[in-house]
CSV table of C-alpha atoms in Angstrom, one decimal:
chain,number,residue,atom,x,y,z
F,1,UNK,CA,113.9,92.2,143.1
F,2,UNK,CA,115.3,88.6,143.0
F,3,UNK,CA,116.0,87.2,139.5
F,4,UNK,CA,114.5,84.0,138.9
F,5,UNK,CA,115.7,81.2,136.8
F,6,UNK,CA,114.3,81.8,132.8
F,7,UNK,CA,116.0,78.6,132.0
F,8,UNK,CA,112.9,76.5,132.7
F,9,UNK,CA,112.1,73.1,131.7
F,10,UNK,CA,108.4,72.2,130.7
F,11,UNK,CA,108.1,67.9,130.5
F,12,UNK,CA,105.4,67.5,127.7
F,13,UNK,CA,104.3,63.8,127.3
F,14,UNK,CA,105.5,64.3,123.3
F,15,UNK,CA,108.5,64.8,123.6
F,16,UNK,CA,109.9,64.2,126.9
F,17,UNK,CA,111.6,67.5,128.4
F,18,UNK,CA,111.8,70.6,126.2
F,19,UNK,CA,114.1,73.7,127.3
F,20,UNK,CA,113.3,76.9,126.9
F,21,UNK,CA,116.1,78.3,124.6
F,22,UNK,CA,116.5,81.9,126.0
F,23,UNK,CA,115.6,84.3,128.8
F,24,UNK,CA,113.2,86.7,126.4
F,25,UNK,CA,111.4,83.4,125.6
F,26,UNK,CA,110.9,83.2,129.0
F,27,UNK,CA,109.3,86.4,129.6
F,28,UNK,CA,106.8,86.3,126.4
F,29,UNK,CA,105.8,83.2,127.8
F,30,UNK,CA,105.3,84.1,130.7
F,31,UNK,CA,102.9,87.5,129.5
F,32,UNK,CA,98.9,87.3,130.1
F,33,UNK,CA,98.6,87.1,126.7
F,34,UNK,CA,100.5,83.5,126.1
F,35,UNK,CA,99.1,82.5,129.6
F,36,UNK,CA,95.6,82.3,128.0
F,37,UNK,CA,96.4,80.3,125.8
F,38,UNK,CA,96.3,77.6,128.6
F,39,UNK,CA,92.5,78.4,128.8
F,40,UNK,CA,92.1,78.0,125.2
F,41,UNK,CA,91.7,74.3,123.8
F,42,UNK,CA,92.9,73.5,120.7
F,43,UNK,CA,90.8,71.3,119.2
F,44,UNK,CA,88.1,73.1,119.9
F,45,UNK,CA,84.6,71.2,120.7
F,46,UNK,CA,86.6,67.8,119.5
F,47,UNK,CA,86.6,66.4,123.2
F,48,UNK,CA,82.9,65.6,122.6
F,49,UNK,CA,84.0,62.9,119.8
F,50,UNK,CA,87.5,61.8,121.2
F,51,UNK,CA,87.3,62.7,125.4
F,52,UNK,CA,91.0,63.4,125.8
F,53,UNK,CA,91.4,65.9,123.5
F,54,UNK,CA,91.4,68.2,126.0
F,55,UNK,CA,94.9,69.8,125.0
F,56,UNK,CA,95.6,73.6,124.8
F,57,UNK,CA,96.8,76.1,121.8
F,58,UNK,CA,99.6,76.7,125.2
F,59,UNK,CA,101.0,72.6,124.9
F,60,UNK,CA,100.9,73.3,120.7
F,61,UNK,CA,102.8,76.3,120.9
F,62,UNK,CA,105.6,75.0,123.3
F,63,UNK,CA,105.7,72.2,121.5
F,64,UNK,CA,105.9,73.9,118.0
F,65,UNK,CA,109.3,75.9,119.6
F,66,UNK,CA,110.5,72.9,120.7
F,67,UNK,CA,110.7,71.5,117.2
F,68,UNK,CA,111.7,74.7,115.7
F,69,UNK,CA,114.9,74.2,118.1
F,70,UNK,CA,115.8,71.0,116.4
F,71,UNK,CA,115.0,72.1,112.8
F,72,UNK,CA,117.4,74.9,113.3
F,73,UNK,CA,120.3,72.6,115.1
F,74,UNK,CA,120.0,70.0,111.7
F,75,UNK,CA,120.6,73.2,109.4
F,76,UNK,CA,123.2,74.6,111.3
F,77,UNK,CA,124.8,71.1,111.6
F,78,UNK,CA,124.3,70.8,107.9
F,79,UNK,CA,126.3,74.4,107.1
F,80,UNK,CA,122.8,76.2,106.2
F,81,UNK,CA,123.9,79.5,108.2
F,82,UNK,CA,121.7,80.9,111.0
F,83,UNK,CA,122.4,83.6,113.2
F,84,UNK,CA,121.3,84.8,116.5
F,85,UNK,CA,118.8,87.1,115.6
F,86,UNK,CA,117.3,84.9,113.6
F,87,UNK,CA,117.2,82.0,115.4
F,88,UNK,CA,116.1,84.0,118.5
F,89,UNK,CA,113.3,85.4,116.1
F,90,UNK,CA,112.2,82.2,114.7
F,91,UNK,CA,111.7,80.7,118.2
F,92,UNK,CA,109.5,84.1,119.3
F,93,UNK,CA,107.1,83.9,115.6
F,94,UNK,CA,106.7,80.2,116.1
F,95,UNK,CA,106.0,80.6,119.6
F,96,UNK,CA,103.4,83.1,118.7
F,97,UNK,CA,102.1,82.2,115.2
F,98,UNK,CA,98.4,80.6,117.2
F,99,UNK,CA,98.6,83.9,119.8
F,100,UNK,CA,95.6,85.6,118.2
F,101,UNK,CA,93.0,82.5,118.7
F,102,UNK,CA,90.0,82.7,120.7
F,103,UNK,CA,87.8,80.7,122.4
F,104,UNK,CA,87.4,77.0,120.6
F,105,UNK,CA,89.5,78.5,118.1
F,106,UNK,CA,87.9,78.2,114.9
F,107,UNK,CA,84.0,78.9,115.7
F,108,UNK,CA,84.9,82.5,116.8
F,109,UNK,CA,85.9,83.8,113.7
F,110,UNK,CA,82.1,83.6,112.3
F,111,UNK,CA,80.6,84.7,115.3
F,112,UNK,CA,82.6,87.0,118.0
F,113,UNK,CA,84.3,89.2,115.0
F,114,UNK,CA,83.9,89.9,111.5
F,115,UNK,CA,85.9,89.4,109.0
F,116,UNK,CA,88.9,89.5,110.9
F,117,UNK,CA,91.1,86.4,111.3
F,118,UNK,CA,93.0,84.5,113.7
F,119,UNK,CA,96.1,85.2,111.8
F,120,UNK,CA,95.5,89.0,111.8
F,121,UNK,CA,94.6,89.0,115.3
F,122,UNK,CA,98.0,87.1,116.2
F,123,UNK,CA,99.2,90.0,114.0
F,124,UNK,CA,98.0,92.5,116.6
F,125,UNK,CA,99.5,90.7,119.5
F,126,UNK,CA,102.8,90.6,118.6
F,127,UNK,CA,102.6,94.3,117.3
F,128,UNK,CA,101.8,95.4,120.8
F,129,UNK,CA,103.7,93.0,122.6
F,130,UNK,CA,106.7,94.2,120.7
F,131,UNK,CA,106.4,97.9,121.3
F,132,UNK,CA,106.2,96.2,125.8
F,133,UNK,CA,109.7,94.7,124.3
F,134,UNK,CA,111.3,97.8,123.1
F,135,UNK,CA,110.7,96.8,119.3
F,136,UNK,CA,112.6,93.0,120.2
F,137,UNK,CA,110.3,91.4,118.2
F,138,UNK,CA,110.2,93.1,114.7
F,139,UNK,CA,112.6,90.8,113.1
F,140,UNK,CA,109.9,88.0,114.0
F,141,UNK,CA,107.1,89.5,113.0
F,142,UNK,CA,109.2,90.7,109.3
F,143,UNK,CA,109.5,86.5,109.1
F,144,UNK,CA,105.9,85.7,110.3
F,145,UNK,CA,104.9,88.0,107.6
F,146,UNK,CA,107.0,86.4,104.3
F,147,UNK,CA,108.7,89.9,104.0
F,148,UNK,CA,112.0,88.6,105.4
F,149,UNK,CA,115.1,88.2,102.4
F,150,UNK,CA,114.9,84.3,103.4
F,151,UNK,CA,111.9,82.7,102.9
F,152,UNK,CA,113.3,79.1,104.3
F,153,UNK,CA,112.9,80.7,107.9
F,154,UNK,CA,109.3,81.9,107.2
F,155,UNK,CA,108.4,78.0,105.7
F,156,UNK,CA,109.3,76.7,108.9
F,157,UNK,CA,106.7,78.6,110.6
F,158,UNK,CA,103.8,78.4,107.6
F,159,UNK,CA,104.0,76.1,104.2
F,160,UNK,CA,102.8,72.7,103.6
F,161,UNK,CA,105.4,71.2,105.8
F,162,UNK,CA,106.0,73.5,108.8
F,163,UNK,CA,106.7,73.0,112.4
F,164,UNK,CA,103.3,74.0,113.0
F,165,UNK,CA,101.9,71.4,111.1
F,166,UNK,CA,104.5,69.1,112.7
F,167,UNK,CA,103.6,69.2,115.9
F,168,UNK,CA,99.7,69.2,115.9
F,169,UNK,CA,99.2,66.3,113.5
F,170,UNK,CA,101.5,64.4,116.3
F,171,UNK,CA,100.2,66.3,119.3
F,172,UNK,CA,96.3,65.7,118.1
F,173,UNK,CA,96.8,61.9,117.0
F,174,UNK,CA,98.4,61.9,120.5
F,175,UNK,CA,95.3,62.9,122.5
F,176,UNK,CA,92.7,62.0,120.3
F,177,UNK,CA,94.0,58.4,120.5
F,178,UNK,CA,94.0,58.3,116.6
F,179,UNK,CA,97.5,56.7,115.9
F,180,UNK,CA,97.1,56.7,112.2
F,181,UNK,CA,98.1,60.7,112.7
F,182,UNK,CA,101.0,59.8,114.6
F,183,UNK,CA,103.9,60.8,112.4
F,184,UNK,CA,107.6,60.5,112.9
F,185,UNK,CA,108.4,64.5,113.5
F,186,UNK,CA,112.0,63.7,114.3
F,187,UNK,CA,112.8,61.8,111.4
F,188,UNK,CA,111.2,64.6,108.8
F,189,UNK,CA,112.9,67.5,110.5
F,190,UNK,CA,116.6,64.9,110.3
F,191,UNK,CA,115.6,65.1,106.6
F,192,UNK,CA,115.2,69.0,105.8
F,193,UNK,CA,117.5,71.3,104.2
F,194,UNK,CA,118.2,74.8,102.5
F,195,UNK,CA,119.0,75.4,98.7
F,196,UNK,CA,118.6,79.0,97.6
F,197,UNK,CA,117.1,80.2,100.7
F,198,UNK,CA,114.3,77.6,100.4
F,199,UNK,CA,113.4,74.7,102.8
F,200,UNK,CA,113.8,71.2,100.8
F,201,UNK,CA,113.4,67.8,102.0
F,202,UNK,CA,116.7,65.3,101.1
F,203,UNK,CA,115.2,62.5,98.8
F,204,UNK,CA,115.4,59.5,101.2
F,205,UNK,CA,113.2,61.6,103.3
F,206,UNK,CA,110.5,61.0,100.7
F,207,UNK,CA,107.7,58.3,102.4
F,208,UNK,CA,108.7,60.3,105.5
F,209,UNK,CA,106.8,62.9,103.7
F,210,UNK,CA,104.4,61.2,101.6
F,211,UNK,CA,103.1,59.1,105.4
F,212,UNK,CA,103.1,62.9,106.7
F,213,UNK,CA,100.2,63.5,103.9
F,214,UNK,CA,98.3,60.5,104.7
F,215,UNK,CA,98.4,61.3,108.1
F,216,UNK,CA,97.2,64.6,107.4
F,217,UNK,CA,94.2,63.5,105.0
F,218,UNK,CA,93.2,60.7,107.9
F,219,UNK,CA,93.2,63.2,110.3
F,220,UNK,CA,90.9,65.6,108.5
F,221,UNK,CA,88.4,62.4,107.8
F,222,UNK,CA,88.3,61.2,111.2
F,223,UNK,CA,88.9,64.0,113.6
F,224,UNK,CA,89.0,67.6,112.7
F,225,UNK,CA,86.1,67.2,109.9
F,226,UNK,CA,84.6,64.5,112.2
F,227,UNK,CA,80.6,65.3,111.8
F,228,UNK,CA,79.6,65.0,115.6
F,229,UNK,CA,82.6,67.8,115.6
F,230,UNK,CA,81.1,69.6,112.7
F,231,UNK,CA,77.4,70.0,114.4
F,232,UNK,CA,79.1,71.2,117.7
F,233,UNK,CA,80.9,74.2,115.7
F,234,UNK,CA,77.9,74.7,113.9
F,235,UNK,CA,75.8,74.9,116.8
F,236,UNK,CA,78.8,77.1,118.9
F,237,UNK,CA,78.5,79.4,115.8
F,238,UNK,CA,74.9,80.0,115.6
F,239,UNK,CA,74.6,80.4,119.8
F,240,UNK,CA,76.9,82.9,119.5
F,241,UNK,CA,75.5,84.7,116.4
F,242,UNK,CA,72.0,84.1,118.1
F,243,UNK,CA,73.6,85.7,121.4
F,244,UNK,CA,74.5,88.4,119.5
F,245,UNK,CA,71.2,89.3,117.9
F,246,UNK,CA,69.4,89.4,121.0
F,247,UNK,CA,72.1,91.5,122.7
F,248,UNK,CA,71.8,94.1,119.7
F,249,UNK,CA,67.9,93.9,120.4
F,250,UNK,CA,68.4,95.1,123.9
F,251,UNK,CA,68.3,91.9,125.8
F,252,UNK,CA,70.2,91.4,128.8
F,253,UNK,CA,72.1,88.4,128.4
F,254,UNK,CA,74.4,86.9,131.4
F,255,UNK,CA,78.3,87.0,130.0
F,256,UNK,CA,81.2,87.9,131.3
F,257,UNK,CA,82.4,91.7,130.9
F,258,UNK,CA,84.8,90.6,128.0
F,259,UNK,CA,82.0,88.5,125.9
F,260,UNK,CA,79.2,90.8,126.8
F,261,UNK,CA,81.8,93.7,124.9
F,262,UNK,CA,81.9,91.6,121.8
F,263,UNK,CA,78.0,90.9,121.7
F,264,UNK,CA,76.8,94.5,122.3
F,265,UNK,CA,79.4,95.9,119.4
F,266,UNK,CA,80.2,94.9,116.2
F,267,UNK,CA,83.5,94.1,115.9
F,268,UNK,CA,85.6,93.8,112.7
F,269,UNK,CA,88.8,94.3,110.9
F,270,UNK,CA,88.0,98.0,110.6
F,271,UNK,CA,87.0,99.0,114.1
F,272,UNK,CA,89.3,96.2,116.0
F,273,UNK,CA,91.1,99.2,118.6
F,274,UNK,CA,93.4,98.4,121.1
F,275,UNK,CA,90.8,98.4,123.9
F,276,UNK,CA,89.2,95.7,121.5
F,277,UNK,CA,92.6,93.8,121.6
F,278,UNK,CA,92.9,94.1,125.4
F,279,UNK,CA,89.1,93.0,125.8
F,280,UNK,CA,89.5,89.9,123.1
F,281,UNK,CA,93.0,89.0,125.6
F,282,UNK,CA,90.6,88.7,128.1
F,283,UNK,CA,88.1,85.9,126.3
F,284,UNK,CA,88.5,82.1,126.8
F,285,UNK,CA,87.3,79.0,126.7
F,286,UNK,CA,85.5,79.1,130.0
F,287,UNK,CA,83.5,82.9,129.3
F,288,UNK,CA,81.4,80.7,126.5
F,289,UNK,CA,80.9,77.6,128.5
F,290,UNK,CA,80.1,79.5,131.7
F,291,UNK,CA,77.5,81.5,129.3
F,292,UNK,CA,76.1,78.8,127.7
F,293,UNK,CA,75.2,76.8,131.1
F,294,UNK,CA,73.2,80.0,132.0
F,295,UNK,CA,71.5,80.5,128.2
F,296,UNK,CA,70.3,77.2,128.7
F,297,UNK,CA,67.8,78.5,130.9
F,298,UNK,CA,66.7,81.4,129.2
F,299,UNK,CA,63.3,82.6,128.0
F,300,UNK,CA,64.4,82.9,124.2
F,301,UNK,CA,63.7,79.2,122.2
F,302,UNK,CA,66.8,79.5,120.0
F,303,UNK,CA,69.4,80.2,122.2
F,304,UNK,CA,68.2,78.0,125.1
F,305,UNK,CA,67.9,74.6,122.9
F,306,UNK,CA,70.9,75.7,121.2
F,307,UNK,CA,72.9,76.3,124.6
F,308,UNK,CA,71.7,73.0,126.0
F,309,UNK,CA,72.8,71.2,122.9
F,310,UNK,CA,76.3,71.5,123.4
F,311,UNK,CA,76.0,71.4,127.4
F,312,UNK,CA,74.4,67.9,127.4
F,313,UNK,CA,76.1,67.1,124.2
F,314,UNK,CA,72.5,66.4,122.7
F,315,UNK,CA,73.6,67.4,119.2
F,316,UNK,CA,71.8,67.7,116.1
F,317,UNK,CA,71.7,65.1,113.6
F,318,UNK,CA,73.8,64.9,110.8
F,319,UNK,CA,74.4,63.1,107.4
F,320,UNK,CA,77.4,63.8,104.7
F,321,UNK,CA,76.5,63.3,101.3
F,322,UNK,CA,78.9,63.4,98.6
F,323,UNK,CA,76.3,64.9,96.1
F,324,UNK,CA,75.1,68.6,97.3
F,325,UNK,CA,71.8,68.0,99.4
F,326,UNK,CA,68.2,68.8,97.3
F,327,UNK,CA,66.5,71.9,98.5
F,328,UNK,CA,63.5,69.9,98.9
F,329,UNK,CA,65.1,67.7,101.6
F,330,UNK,CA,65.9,70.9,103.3
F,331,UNK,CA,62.6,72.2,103.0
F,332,UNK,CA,60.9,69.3,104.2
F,333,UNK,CA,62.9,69.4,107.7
F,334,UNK,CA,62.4,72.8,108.1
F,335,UNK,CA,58.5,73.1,107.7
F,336,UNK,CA,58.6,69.8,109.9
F,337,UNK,CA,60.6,71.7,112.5
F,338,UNK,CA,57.7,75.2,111.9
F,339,UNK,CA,54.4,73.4,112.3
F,340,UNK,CA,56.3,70.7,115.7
F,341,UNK,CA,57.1,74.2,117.7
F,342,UNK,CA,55.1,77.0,116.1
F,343,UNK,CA,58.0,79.0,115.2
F,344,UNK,CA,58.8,81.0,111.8
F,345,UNK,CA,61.1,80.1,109.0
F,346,UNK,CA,63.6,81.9,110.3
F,347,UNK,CA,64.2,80.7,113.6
F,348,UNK,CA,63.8,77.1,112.0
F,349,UNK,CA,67.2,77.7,110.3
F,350,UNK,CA,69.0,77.8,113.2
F,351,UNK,CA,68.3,74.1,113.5
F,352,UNK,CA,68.2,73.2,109.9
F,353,UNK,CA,71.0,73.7,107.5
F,354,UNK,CA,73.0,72.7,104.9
F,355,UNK,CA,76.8,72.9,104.6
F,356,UNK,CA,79.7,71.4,102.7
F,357,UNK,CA,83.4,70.5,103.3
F,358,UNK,CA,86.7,69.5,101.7
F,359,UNK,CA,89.5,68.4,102.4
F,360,UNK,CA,93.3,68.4,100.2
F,361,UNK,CA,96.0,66.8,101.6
F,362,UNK,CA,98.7,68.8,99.5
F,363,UNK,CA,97.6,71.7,97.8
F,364,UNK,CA,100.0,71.4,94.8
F,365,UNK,CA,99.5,74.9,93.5
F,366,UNK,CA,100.8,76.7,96.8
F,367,UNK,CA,104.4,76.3,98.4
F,368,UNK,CA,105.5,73.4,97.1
F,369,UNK,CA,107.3,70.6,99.1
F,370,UNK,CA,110.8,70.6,97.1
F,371,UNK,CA,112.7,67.2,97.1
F,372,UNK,CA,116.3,67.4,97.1
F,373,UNK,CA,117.4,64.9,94.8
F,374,UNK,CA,120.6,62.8,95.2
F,375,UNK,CA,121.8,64.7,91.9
F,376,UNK,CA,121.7,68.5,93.6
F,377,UNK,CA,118.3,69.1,91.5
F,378,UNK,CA,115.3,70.2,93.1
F,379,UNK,CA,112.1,69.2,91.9
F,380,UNK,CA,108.4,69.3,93.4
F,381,UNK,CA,107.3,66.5,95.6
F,382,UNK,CA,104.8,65.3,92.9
F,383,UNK,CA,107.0,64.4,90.1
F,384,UNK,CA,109.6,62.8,93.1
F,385,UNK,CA,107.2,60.4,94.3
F,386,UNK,CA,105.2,57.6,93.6
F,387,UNK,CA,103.0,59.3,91.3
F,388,UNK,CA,99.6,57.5,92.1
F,389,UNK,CA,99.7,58.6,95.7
F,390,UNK,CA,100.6,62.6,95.2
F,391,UNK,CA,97.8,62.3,92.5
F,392,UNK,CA,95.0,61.0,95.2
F,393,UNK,CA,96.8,63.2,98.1
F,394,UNK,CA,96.6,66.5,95.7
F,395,UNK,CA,92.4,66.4,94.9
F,396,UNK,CA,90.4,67.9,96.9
F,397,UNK,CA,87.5,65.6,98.1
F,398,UNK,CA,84.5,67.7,98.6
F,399,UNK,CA,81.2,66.5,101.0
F,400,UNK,CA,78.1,67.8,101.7
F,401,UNK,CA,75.8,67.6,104.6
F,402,UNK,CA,72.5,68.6,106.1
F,403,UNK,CA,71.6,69.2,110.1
F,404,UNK,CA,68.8,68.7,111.4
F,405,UNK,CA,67.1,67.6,115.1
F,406,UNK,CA,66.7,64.0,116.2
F,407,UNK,CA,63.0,63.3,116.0
């Protein structure tokens, strides 16, 4: 068999070319299971609000290695000592920290499976795909799990100032067209460093950080908690949990082999087999929207007004509060929505309902950013900074909202 180059060169519009650092890269990137990733979007339903967001969990994750490459060339250059293995297993758990993802990312979660996450999912993957690579991943997954003797290599893949986070506040703000999320990735990773085994951030890398935050909070406001976004996640939710109701009533619904599995059974952390692994490697963006343009046309009221919703991006109303919303108000809709099409209580509330969301910036009570002051002292980012902005950036900001259709 001829060997082919592994030394490929991917040209994202980010960051110009990125290299692929090693020839095992190269083959878990080039598995089914990262390959569907391509077919996966990450934003989810967001290219309804802002039309180019039609990026992929596949650009995030190259992306995400890319950086990881530089964060681990500034350590080395500033004596923090990395070897090999680790830097070979940083690049594979970064590469792989978003593997477990399906379809619109977020909405599944509620809907496909129970009470299992994306995380554990990704979990799963690398499990498996480390016993196809002879066991070449277990120092990654020992780091992606916070059980490695170094916890600096595991905050570069998840903490409050990660490469994760690094690349999709820039990537997003990229094809969103919101520049106000467009932060300066280079320049942050230019200013990190190790003391103790834990990442820090040199002091004159300080408003790098604090615009980081800001970006972060803007970006939750006006894009991923963007309330045209929220009612299509909502309404992806409840077609799939209505889907799944009428599947486990004995009605034929038109899927795809790999969604029909996951609507007929109920699939959670305790019964998630392999064969539920191999069919949940097989589910994509496309199985939901090519289900949903057939629901639309089906006999059942919810799940055809629900379906044709997101199709024709004819979405519900929707109003944030920042009180909770009176159960009279909700009441009111929902008896208005009974009596208009004859149809119970119940099946009102797939059109009516309340919700609430929040959003914090820097959750000072988990994995602190550290500043690295010009004295060798380490303190927490709050008491480093300009204290009126960490203050702001630190409380959570909660809003509430109600859905309901347009008259």
């Amino acid at each position: 068999m001829k060997s082919s180059n592994k030394l490929k060169i991917f040209n994202d519009p980010i960051y110009g070319f990125i290299t692929i650092p090693n020839s095992d890269i190269f083959d878990l990137i080039e598995h089914k299971y990262f390959q569907r990733l391509r077919r996966i979007s990450q934003m989810g339903l967001s290219y309804l609000v802002y039309p180019g967001a039609h990026h992929t969990r596949f650009h995030h994750a190259i992306g995400c290695m890319h950086l990881m490459q530089k964060a681990v060339n500034v350590l080395r250059f500033k004596g923090v000592s990395i070897s090999e293995n680790e830097e070979r297993a940083l690049y594979i758990a970064i590469l792989l920290h978003d593997i477990g993802h399906g379809p619109f990312s977020h909405a599944m979660e509620h809907s496909i499976v129970n009470g299992i996450t994306h995380e554990e999912i990704s979990m799963l993957f690398m499990q498996k795909l480390n016993a196809e690579f002879n066991g070449s991943l277990t120092l990654a997954i020992q780091i992606f799990e916070g059980k490695y003797h170094r916890p600096f290599l595991c905050e570069l893949i998840s903490s409050q100032f990660d490469m994760d986070r690094a690349d999709y506040l820039k990537r997003d703000s990229f094809y969103t067209g919101v520049a106000e999320g467009n932060i300066n990735s280079e320049r942050l990773i230019t200013m990190l460093n190790v003391v103790d085994d834990r990442l820090v951030v040199e002091e004159k890398g300080i408003y790098s950080v604090e615009k980081f935050l800001v970006a972060r909070r803007f970006m939750y406001w006006q894009v991923y908690l963007h309330k045209t976004g929220l009612v299509a996640e909502q309404l992806l939710t409840r077609v799939l949990k209505r889907a799944k109701e009428l599947s486990h009533q004995g009605v034929k619904l038109k899927a795809s082999d790999a969604l029909s599995y996951f609507l007929r059974n109920e699939i959670s952390e305790k019964n998630f087999t392999s064969e539920s692994l191999e069919t949940f490697s097989r589910l994509d963006d496309t199985d939901i929207i090519s289900a949903m343009k057939d629901w639309q046309y089906h006999d059942d009221f919810i799940l055809k007004h629900l379906s044709s919703m997101i199709i024709n991006r004819d979405l519900l109303k929707i109003k944030l509060k920042n009180k909770p919303i009176k159960s009279s108000t909700l009441n009111k809709h929902i008896t208005k929505l009974t009596l208009k099409y004859n149809i119970s209580k119940a099946d009102a509330e797939y059109f009516v309902f309340i919700d609430e969301i929040s959003n914090q910036a820097y959750q000072s009570k988990t994995q602190n950013i550290k500043i690295l002051q010009k004295t060798g002292k380490v303190v927490d980012i709050t008491k480093a900074s300009d204290q009126f902005s960490m203050k702001a950036l630190s409380k959570p900001i909660t809003k509430y909202y109600i859905c309901y259709p347009k008259d």
